[in-house]
Amino acid sequence: MTLTATSGHATGQAAPVAARADQVWKVYGSGEAEVTALRGVSVSLERGAFTAIMGPSGSGKSTLMHCLAGLDSVSRGTVHIGRTKVTGLGDKALTRVRRDQVGFIFQQFNLLPTLTAEENITLPLTIAGRRPDRTWFDTVVDTVGLRNRLRHRPAQLSGGQQQRVACARALVARPEVIFADEPTGSLDSRSGAEVLGFLRDSVHRFGQTIVMVTHDPVAAAYADRVVFLADGALVSELHAPTADSVLDTMRRLDAGV
Amino acid sequence: MVRVMLRSVLSRKLRLVLSGLAVVLGVMFVSGAFVLTDALGRSYENLFATVHQNTDVQVRAGSGSDRPDGPAAITAGTLAKVRGLSGVASATGVVSVDGARVVGADGKVVAGFDAPRLGSNWTGEDDLVRLRSGRGPDRAGEIVVNAGLAEAAGLRVGDRVGVLTTRPKQVFTLVGITGYSGGRDSLGGAHEVSFHESEAARLMLGRPAVFSAVDVTAAAGTTPEQVRDAVRTALGDSFRVRTGAELRKAETDEFKDTLGFFTMVLLGFASVALFVGTFLILNTFSILVAQRTRELALMRALGASRRQTRNSVLVEAVLIGLFASGLGLAAGVAVGYLLAWLFSTRTGADLELASVAVPVPAVVASFSVGLVITVVAALLPAVRASRIPPMAALREAATPDRPLTRLTVAGSLVAVAGGVLLVLGLTGDDGTAVVSVLGGVLLTFVGVALLTPILARPVVGVIGRALSWSVPGKLGRLNSARNPRRTAITAAALMVGVALITGVTTIVSSIEATITSVFDKELSAELIISGDPSAGRPPTFDPAVLERAREIPGVTGLAGDYTDVAQTLGEEDNITIISDLPAYARMFNLRAAEGTIGTLGPGEVLIDAARATRHHLRVGSTTDVRLARGKPRTMTIAGIYADSQTTHGLILPPNLIGELRVPQPSWAFLDVADGTDVEAVRRQVDALLADSPEVTVSNRSAFVGQQTAQLDSVLRMVQILLALAVLIAVLGIVNTLALSVLERTREIGLLRAIGLRRGQVMRMVTVEAVVISLFGALLGIVLGGGLGAAVMKTLESGGLSTFAMPWAAMGTYLVLGGLIGVVAAVLPAIRAARVNVLRAISYE
């Protein structure tokens, strides 16, 4: 297994990576309560690819994603989204990055209960004060199969449908990169498979970049590439994974560490 | 974005209703005050227009004061002079003076509700006055009264009617009943007794053949202004000459000044309500923001800026502010008009009420006050909302409790600043004093409110322990200690109301104690003849009573006390005439500071030490005195008496009684020989007072009680109005508990699942409420007692020497505080008990 750690050279004009972490450290607390969640992680996420971040609980996979998404600050090192250096940005600039370049899908769906499915989907555009592109909106809605549910409130939708609304919400703004945090964690396997199918389709059909944190090998198998974390460090990676190869790698890492 | 926020507000409308209610109540007072003032103002303007409809120009005696029975009366010669002027069509000499009091069938004076009780001369029917039955008085001893008075006293033509004037009670024959134009029974509730012209001036003005005013009508082709100028030129400066329009305006303005005071009172209570409401709104918004943390964080994660997040909360505040202001305005219009209606019908004012109108200032004030209060109160929670990190959308945990250090430091500083301002205001005596006292109290409240979170933990712990003898009690106590900020601010709202009530009670009880101790120290008279001095002019009684009372066996000394306002020492001041000065000095422990204070000879006068110092007067100095019905005279200071709490100002010799406005005593003080049955003497004096219905005789303790009784009723009024502040605070407790119960649905379900009974859940919520309300009541009592003590301490030099903590009242307030908690807990407790166990556990 080879580790694809970027050398830290400046990337070219075309920004072939959608997001990049260089020697990122993340330390929580201080003194005796000090916890190091990330130890010098460097990773590049290619544009138009579906990347999964895997690792056991406490490996730092969620922290890595939060740092990559600009939700959490890093203790050392730098994070880029597209050509924007996120590290060190003020709240206003970070807000703009989140608004224009990043999309999120959460484990708990996080839909606003007072809004209809359609309003939830267009919420990021509403916040940004932009009008939705009708053709693109229709494409997204048809892709996730919510055409008949647009007027429903979240409470009237099943878990799978709610997560599809969340997927559509992330897709509709066409962000640089979508971060998905255990998107199938609260779904049964059939709904989970549907959601993962959409995510993969949106990568292959629309060239959307997606980064997904998961601990489920089956979910990871939908990705183009899987990176493995353990104890806050990048330890392994797989290209074109299958559920079996992911499981193998995990077992090997468990035994090895 | 706005639509998203609107949807969010609407989905939580029920939770916001309670917080909006405080604004509704506050705004209601504001708009109510405006509407009431406007309605009554216009009604009285109409009334005064009617009163002066026949008057083109009116001449009144005296140049300065507006008193109709002022020093100079208008003589027949002056009237003739006015009649002779060109441009004057007619001039009528009018007697119309306050102070004709009709004695009803029950032997008491017919109550007049503050409206004047006019005694006038009958000048025949005109456009304004019409006889409804009977005829006008043809000779002395006959009267007519207006229909309003006839109805109030139950009088009919032919009745024999006792009337008190500047003379003691005399009996007249009622020969007619009058009404006024427009079908009015009275002019704004005023009683009017019209005497025959031969005796009206003597009865009402103290001497015959004079008038209090001259009503002039202008000849055709002459304007009232021309007539006014002509009369002014002819009569000179010692008369007030005004046109009917000027009179109407002056009287309306004077009335509006009186209303202005009423408006201030209403606005005062509006500010208390709104101040307490601010706490309520602040707390509601804080809780709502805390509960919406995930939602707000999600918005942040989806790209909402801090400003958008802050504004989303503020938009809510604006909406609630607008809605509540609108409701408050409507409620205020209703309340204001209701009060005006009650005033016009129930107080005997007999006023034709002007139509409903919503004055523009009411609308502007309502909306600006309501909006500003709501938005200001929501500002802090809004800023806090904008600080929620987007990460909070991904985390389950609530934001950790921030340390209270900064809050405590800020609270201490603000409280100290408030205290300093309060003391400055109380000790300063310039115009800004009131502002700094109010500002000081306000700042103190805010400061202490900021300190409540740090106080909450220890105090709530102690209160809670007393209530937690059972498991639900213990859970309730722990719940109330869970979020000290929330508990504290809820309690702080109650604190404000309770502190104001306690403060006022402390001040009033100290003043009462001062009065009691002053009379105990200075007054040794056994029996006192006195009336209710709140009815405007001091009540008086027949001087003959003094002579007869002195002859009662056992009475060793008697001093009648006459009082009036006169021109002395360059200003209007109260003066006193004592029938038996040595007896008075003995009974009031009055001592000479200089000279002697024995019997006064004609031309001699006594003065108190303070006034003597202020005006640089010594024994033997002279001073000018002009009594209401006398000529200016120069008098000699015969003695200076040491400052006393009960006696002030110039004391004149008895030979001047005849020059007083009403030559009758207002008080009398009786000394009784040792061993005499005081009650027996009292009954004998009482019998002498049968024809003097305005006064009664009482022993010393009853008299002292009467002096403080009035304060008691003031206190009761203030308490009732301040109870509103407490009511709003109760809404706050209900709101906090309701939101807490909602927040803990899952937890309550869990407790029910493991076996807590419904009743126990209710008890848990009730204990939490009682702990909060007791905390608030305790804070309020301590703070209010402290504020009251501070006020009394600084006023000590002003003669308020006795400080009395109203312990009993304070205990009552504490118990009531606990009861308030029980009441406030009812609805939230029912809601908590109804939690569906299964659904609660799966509640997200």
CSV table of N, CA and C in Angstrom, one decimal, chain B residues 581-582 585 590-601 604-608 618-620 636-642 651:
chain,number,residue,atom,x,y,z
B,581,LEU,N,-54.0,80.9,72.5
B,581,LEU,CA,-52.6,80.6,72.2
B,581,LEU,C,-51.9,79.9,73.3
B,582,PRO,N,-52.0,80.3,74.6
B,582,PRO,CA,-51.3,79.6,75.7
B,582,PRO,C,-51.7,78.2,75.8
B,585,ALA,N,-50.1,76.3,72.9
B,585,ALA,CA,-48.7,76.1,73.1
B,585,ALA,C,-48.4,75.0,74.2
B,590,LEU,N,-45.2,73.8,72.5
B,590,LEU,CA,-44.6,74.8,71.7
B,590,LEU,C,-43.7,75.7,72.6
B,591,ARG,N,-42.5,75.9,72.2
B,591,ARG,CA,-41.6,76.7,73.1
B,591,ARG,C,-41.1,78.0,72.3
B,592,ALA,N,-40.8,79.0,73.1
B,592,ALA,CA,-40.3,80.2,72.5
B,592,ALA,C,-38.8,80.1,72.2
B,593,ALA,N,-38.4,80.5,71.0
B,593,ALA,CA,-37.0,80.5,70.7
B,593,ALA,C,-36.4,82.0,71.0
B,594,GLU,N,-37.3,82.9,70.9
B,594,GLU,CA,-37.0,84.3,71.1
B,594,GLU,C,-38.3,85.1,71.4
B,595,GLY,N,-38.2,86.0,72.4
B,595,GLY,CA,-39.4,86.7,72.8
B,595,GLY,C,-40.3,85.8,73.5
B,596,THR,N,-41.6,86.2,73.6
B,596,THR,CA,-42.6,85.4,74.3
B,596,THR,C,-43.6,84.9,73.3
B,597,ILE,N,-44.3,83.8,73.6
B,597,ILE,CA,-45.4,83.3,72.8
B,597,ILE,C,-46.7,83.2,73.5
B,598,GLY,N,-46.9,84.2,74.4
B,598,GLY,CA,-48.2,84.2,75.1
B,598,GLY,C,-49.2,84.8,74.2
B,599,THR,N,-50.2,85.4,74.8
B,599,THR,CA,-51.3,86.0,74.1
B,599,THR,C,-50.8,87.1,73.1
B,600,LEU,N,-51.4,87.1,71.9
B,600,LEU,CA,-51.0,88.1,70.9
B,600,LEU,C,-51.9,89.3,71.0
B,601,GLY,N,-51.3,90.4,71.0
B,601,GLY,CA,-52.1,91.6,70.9
B,601,GLY,C,-52.4,92.0,69.4
B,604,GLU,N,-49.8,92.1,66.4
B,604,GLU,CA,-48.6,91.2,66.7
B,604,GLU,C,-48.7,89.9,66.0
B,605,VAL,N,-47.6,89.3,65.7
B,605,VAL,CA,-47.6,88.0,65.0
B,605,VAL,C,-46.4,87.1,65.5
B,606,LEU,N,-46.6,85.8,65.5
B,606,LEU,CA,-45.6,84.9,65.9
B,606,LEU,C,-45.1,84.2,64.6
B,607,ILE,N,-43.8,83.8,64.6
B,607,ILE,CA,-43.2,83.1,63.4
B,607,ILE,C,-42.3,82.0,63.9
B,608,ASP,N,-42.2,81.0,63.0
B,608,ASP,CA,-41.3,79.9,63.4
B,608,ASP,C,-39.8,80.3,63.2
B,618,ARG,N,-36.3,89.3,63.4
B,618,ARG,CA,-36.0,89.2,64.8
B,618,ARG,C,-37.3,89.6,65.5
B,619,VAL,N,-37.3,89.4,66.8
B,619,VAL,CA,-38.4,90.0,67.6
B,619,VAL,C,-38.4,91.5,67.5
B,620,GLY,N,-39.5,92.1,67.2
B,620,GLY,CA,-39.6,93.5,67.0
B,620,GLY,C,-39.5,93.9,65.5
B,636,THR,N,-46.0,93.3,63.7
B,636,THR,CA,-44.8,93.3,64.4
B,636,THR,C,-44.5,91.8,65.0
B,637,ILE,N,-43.3,91.3,64.8
B,637,ILE,CA,-43.0,90.0,65.4
B,637,ILE,C,-42.9,90.1,66.9
B,638,ALA,N,-43.9,89.4,67.6
B,638,ALA,CA,-43.9,89.5,69.0
B,638,ALA,C,-43.0,88.3,69.6
B,639,GLY,N,-42.9,87.3,68.8
B,639,GLY,CA,-42.1,86.1,69.4
B,639,GLY,C,-41.8,85.2,68.2
B,640,ILE,N,-40.7,84.4,68.4
B,640,ILE,CA,-40.3,83.4,67.5
B,640,ILE,C,-40.4,82.0,68.2
B,641,TYR,N,-41.1,81.1,67.6
B,641,TYR,CA,-41.2,79.8,68.3
B,641,TYR,C,-40.3,78.8,67.7
B,642,ALA,N,-39.8,77.9,68.6
B,642,ALA,CA,-38.8,76.9,68.2
B,642,ALA,C,-39.5,76.0,67.1
B,651,ILE,N,-48.4,82.9,63.0
B,651,ILE,CA,-49.6,82.8,63.8
B,651,ILE,C,-50.1,84.2,64.1
